[in-house]
PDB file of C-alpha atoms in Angstrom:
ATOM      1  CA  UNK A   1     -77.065  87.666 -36.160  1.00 38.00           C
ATOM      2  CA  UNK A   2     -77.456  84.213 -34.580  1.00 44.00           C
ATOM      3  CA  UNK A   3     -74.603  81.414 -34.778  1.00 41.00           C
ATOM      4  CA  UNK A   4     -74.950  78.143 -36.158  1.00 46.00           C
ATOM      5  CA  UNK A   5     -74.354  75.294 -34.047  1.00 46.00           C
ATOM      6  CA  UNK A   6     -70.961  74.703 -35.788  1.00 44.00           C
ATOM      7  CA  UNK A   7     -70.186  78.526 -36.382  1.00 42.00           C
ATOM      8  CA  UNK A   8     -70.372  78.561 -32.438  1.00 42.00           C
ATOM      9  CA  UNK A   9     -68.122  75.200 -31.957  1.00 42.00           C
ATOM     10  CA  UNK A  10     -65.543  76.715 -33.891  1.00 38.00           C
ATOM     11  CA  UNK A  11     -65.479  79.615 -31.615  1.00 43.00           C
ATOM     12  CA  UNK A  12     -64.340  76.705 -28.428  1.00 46.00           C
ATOM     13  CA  UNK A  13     -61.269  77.556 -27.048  1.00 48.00           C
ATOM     14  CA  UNK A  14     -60.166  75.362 -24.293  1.00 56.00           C
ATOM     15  CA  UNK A  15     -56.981  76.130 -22.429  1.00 74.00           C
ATOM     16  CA  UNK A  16     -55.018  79.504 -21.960  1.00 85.00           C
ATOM     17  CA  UNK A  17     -57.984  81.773 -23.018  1.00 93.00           C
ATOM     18  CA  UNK A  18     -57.741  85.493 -22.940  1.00 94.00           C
ATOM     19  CA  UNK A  19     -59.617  85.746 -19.364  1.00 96.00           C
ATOM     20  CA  UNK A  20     -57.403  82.665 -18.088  1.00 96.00           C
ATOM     21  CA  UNK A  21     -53.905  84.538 -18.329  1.00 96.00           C
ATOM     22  CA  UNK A  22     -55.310  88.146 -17.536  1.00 97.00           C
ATOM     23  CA  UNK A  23     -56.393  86.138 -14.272  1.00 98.00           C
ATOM     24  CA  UNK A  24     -52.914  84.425 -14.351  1.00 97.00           C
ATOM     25  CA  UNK A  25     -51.351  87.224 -14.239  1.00 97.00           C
ATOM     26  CA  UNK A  26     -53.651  89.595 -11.856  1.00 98.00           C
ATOM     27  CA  UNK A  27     -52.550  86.326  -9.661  1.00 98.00           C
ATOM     28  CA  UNK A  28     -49.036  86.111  -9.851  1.00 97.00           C
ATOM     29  CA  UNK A  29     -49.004  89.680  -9.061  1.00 97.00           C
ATOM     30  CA  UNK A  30     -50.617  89.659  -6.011  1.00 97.00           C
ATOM     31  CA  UNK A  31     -47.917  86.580  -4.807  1.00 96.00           C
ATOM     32  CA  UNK A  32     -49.891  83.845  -5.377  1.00 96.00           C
ATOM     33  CA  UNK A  33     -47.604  81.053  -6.947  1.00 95.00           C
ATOM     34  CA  UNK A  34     -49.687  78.864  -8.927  1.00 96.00           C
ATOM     35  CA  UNK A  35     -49.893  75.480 -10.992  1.00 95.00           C
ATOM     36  CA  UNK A  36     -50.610  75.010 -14.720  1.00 93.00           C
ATOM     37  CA  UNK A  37     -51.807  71.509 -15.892  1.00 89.00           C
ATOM     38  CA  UNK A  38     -52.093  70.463 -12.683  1.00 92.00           C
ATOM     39  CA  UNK A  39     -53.884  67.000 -12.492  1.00 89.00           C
ATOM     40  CA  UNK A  40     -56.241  67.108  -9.766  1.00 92.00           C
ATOM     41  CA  UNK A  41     -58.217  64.651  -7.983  1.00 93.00           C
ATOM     42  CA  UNK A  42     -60.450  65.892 -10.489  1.00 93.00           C
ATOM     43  CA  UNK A  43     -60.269  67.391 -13.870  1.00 91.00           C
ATOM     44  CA  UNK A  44     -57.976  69.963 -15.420  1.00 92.00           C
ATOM     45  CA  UNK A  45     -58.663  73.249 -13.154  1.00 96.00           C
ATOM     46  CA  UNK A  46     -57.345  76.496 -15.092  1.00 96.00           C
ATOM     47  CA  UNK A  47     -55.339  77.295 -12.292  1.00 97.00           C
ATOM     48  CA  UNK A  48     -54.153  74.988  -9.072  1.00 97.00           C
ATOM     49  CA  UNK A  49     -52.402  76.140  -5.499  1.00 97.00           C
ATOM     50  CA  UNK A  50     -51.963  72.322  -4.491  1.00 96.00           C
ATOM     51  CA  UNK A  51     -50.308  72.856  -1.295  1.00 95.00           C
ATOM     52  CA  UNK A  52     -53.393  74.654  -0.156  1.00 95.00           C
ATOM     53  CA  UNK A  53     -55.501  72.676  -2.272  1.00 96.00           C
ATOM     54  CA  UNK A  54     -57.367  75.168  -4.462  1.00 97.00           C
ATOM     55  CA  UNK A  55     -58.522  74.810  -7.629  1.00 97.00           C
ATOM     56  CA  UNK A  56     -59.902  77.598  -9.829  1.00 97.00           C
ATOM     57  CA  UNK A  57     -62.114  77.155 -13.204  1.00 97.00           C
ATOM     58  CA  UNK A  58     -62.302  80.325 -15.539  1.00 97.00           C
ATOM     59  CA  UNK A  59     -65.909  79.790 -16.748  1.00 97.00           C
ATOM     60  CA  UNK A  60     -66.910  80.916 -20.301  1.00 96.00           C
ATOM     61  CA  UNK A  61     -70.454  82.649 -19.830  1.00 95.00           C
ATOM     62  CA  UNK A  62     -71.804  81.065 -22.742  1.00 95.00           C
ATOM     63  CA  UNK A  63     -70.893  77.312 -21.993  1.00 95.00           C
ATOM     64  CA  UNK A  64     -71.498  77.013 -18.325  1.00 97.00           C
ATOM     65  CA  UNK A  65     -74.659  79.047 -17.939  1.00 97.00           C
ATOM     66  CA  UNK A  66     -73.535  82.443 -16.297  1.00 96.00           C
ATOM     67  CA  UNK A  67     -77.009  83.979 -15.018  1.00 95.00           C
ATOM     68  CA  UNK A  68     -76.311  87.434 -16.435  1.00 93.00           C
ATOM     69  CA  UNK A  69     -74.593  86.553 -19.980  1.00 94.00           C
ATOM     70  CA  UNK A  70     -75.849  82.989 -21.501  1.00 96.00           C
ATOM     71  CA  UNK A  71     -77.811  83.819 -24.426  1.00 94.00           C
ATOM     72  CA  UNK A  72     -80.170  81.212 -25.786  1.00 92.00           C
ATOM     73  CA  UNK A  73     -79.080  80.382 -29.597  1.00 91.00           C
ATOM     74  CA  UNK A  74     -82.543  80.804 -32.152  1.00 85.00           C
ATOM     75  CA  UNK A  75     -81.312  77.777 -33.915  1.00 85.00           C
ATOM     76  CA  UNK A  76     -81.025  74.136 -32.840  1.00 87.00           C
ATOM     77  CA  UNK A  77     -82.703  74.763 -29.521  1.00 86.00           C
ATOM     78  CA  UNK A  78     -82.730  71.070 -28.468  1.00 91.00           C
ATOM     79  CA  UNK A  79     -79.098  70.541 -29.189  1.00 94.00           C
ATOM     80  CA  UNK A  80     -77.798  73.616 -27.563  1.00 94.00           C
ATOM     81  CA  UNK A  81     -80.374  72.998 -24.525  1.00 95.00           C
ATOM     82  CA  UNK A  82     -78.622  69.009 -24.089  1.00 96.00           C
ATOM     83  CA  UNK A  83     -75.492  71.033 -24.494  1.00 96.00           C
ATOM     84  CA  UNK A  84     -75.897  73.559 -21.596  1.00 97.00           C
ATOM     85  CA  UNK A  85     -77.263  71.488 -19.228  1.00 97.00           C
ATOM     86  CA  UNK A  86     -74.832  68.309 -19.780  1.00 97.00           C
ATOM     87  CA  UNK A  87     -72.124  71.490 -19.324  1.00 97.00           C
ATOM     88  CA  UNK A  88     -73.569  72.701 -15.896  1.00 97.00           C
ATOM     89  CA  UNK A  89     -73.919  69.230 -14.321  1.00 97.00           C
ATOM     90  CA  UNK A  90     -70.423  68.497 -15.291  1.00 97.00           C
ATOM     91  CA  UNK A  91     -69.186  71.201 -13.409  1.00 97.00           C
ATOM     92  CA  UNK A  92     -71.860  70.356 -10.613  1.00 97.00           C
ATOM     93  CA  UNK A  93     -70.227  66.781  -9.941  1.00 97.00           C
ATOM     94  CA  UNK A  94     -66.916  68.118 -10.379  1.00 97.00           C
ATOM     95  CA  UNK A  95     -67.056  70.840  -7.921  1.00 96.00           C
ATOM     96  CA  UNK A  96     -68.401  68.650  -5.651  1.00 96.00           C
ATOM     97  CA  UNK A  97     -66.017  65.961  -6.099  1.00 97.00           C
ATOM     98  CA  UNK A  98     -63.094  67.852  -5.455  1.00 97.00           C
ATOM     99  CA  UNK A  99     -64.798  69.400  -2.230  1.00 96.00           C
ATOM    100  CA  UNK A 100     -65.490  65.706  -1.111  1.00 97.00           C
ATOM    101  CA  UNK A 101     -61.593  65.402  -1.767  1.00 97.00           C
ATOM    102  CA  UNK A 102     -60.375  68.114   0.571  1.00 96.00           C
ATOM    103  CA  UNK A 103     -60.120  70.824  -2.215  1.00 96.00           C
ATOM    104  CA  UNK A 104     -62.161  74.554  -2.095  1.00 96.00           C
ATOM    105  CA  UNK A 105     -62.678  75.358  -5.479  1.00 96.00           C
ATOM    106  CA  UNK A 106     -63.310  78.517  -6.981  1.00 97.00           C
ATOM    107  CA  UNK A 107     -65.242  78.823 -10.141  1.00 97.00           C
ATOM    108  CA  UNK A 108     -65.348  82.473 -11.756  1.00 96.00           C
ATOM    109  CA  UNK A 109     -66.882  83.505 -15.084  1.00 96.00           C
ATOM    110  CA  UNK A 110     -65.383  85.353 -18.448  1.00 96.00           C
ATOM    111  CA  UNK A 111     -67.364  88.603 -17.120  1.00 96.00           C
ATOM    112  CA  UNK A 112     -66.094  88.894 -13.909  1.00 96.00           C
ATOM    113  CA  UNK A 113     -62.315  88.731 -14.915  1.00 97.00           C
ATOM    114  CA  UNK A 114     -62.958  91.399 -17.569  1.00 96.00           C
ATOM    115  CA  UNK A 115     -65.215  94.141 -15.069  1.00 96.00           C
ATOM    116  CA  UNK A 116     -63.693  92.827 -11.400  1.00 96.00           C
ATOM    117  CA  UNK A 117     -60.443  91.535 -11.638  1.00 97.00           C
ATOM    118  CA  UNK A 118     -59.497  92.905  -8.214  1.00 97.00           C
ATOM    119  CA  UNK A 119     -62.733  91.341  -6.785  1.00 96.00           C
ATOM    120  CA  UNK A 120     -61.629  87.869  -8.450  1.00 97.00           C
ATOM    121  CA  UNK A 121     -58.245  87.848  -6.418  1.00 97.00           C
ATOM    122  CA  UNK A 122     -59.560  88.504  -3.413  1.00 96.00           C
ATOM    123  CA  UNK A 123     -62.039  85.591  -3.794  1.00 96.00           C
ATOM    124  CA  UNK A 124     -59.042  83.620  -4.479  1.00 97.00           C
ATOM    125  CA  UNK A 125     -57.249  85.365  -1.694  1.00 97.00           C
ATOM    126  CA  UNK A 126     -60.363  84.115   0.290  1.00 96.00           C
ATOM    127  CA  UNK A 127     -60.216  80.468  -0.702  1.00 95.00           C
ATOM    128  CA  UNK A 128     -56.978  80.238   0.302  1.00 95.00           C
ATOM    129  CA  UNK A 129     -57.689  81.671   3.520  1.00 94.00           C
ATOM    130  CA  UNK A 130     -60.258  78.690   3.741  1.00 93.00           C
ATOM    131  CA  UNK A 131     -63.793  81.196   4.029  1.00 91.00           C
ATOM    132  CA  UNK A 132     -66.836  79.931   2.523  1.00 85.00           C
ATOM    133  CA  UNK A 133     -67.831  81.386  -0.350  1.00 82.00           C
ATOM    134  CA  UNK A 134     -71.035  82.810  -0.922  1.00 82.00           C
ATOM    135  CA  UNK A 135     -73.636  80.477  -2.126  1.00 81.00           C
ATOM    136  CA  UNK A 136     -75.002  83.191  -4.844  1.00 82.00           C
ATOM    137  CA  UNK A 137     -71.828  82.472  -6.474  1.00 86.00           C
ATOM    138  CA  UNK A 138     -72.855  79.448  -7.147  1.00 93.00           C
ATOM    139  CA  UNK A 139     -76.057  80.158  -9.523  1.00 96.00           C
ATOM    140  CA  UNK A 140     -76.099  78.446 -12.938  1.00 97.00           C
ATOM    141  CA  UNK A 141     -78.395  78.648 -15.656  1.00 98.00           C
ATOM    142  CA  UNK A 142     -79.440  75.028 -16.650  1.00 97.00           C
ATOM    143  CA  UNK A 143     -82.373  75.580 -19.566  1.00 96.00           C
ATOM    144  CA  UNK A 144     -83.740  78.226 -21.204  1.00 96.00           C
ATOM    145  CA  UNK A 145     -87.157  78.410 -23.002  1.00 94.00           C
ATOM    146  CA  UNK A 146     -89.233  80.821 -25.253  1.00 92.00           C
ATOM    147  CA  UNK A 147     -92.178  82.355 -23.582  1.00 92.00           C
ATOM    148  CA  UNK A 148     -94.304  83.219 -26.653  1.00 88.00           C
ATOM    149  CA  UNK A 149     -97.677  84.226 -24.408  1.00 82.00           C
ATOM    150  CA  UNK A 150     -95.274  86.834 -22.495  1.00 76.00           C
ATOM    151  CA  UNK A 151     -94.489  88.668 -25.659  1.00 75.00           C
ATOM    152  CA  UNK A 152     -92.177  88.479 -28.838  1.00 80.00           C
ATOM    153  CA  UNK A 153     -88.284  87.588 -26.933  1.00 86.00           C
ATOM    154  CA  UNK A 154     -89.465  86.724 -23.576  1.00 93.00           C
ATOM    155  CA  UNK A 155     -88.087  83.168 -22.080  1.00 95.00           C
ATOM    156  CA  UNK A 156     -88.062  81.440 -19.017  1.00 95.00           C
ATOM    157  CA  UNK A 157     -84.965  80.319 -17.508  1.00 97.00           C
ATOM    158  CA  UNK A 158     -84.185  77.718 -14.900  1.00 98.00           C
ATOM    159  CA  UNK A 159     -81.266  78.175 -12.889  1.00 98.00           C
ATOM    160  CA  UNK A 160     -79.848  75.690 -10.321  1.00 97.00           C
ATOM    161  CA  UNK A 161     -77.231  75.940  -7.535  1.00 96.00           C
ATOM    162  CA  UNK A 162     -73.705  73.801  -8.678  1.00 95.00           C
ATOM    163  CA  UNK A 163     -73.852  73.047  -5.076  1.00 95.00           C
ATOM    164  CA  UNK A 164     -77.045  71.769  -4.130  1.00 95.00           C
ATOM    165  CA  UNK A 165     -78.511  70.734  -7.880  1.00 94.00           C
ATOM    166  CA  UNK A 166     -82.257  70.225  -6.829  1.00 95.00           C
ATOM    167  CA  UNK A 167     -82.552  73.676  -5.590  1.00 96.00           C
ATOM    168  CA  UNK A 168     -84.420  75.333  -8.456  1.00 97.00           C
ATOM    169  CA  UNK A 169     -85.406  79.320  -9.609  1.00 96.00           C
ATOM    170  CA  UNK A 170     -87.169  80.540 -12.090  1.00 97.00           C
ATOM    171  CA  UNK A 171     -87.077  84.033 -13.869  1.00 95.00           C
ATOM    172  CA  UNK A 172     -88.857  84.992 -16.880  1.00 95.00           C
ATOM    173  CA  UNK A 173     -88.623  87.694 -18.663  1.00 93.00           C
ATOM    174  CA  UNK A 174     -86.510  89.428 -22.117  1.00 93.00           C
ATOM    175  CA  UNK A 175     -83.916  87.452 -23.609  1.00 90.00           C
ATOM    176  CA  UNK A 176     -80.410  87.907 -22.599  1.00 88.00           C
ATOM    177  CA  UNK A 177     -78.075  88.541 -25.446  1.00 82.00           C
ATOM    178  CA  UNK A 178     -74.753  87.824 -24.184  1.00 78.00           C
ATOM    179  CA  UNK A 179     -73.284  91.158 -24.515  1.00 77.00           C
ATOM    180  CA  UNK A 180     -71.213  93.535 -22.477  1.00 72.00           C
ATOM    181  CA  UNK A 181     -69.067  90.961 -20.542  1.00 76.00           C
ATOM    182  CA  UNK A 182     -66.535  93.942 -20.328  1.00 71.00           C
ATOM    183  CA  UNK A 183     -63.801  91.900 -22.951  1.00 75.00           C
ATOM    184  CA  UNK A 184     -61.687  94.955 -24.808  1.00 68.00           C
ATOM    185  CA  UNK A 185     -62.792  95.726 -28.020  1.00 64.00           C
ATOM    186  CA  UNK A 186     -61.586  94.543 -31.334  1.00 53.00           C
ATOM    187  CA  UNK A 187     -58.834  92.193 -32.096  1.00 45.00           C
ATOM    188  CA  UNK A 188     -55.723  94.335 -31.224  1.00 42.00           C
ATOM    189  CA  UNK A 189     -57.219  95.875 -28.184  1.00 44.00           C
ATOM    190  CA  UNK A 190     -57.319  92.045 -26.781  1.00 40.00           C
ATOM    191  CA  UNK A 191     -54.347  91.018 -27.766  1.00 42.00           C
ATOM    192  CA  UNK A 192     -52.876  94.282 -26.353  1.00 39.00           C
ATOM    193  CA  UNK A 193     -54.243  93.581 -22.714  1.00 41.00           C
ATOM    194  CA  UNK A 194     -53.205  89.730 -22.824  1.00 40.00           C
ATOM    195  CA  UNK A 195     -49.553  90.783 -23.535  1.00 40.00           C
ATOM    196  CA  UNK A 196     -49.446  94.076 -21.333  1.00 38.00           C
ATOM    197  CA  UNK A 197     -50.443  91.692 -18.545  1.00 39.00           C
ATOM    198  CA  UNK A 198     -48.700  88.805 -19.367  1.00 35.00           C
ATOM    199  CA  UNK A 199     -45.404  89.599 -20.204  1.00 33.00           C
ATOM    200  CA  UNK A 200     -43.596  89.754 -16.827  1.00 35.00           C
ATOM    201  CA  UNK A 201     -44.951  85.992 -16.023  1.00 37.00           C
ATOM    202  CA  UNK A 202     -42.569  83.602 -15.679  1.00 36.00           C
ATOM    203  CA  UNK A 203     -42.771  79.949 -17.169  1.00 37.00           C
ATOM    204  CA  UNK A 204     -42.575  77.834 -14.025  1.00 38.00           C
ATOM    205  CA  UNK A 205     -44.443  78.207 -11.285  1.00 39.00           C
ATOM    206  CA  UNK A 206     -44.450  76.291  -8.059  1.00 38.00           C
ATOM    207  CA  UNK A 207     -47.658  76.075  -5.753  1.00 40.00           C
TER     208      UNK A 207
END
């Protein structure tokens, strides 16, 4: 069943979301001593090393295009469409602010937390180290749009690089539905893994 647009507003979360600490604390665990609220030369990153000058965003797959997750809402198409691609060139100018700043910043989505946390540190671990990341990384969907000729549920979907915005792809083909990002299952099963991960994490941090 499809969302209306305010069912799905209602559903915004904006700081300390359940991928955001289990990233926290996959973090702190590994000895890397981190930031909270950090103001940046830029935005609110969800997590900040400022001595080395990293910032990290935890990216919702829904609001900031992930290639594999976002799932085009059947109602209010126009809205939702100025929605996702205000979102994605948002985070376009502010990654490359930053970067223009001095900062590396790391930008990882809801998905990847829940199925590859270990990967996730170690592209931390990387950023830290100063390494390029890869540009595939950097893939965003920016509009999605029915394909009625290809068959009943097909759509074509743009997709742009944050860092370079004029380089364009297209894919066409079934639409996504969102699903299987890897969070647990049901209520107590996330609260369970927030608090089994989070509970050893103390409140002040210094980067």
């Amino acid at each position: 069943m499809s969302l209306s647009r305010s069912e799905h507003m209602a559903r915004v979360k904006g700081k300390n979301t359940s991928p955001e600490r289990l990233l926290r604390s996959a973090l702190w665990r590994a000895g890397m001593r981190y930031r909270l609220n950090y103001k940046a030369p830029m935005g609110r990153p969800d997590v900040v090393f400022p001595g080395a000058r990293v910032a990290v965003f935890v990216d919702g797959c829904f609001w900031h295009g992930c290639p594999a997750h976002y799932s085009r809402p059947r109602s209010s198409e126009e809205f939702w469409s100025g929605k996702l691609l205000a979102n994605v060139e948002r985070d376009s100018r502010l990654t490359l602010g930053l970067e223009a700043a001095g900062w590396r910043v790391v930008r990882v989505f809801e998905h990847e937390v829940y199925q590859e946390l270990d990967k996730v540190v170690r592209v931390v671990e990387a950023a830290m180290r100063g390494e390029r990341l890869p540009d595939e990384r950097d893939w965003r969907v920016s509009r999605v749009d029915p394909v009625p000729q290809e068959g009943e549920g097909w759509e074509r979907r743009e997709l742009r690089l944050l860092r370079a915005w004029d380089v364009v792809r297209h894919e066409v083909g079934p639409r996504k539905t969102g699903r299987d990002k890897g969070r647990p299952k049901g209520p107590r099963a996330a609260r369970g893994s927030a608090r089994g991960r989070t509970s050893a994490r103390p409140k002040r941090r210094s980067g």
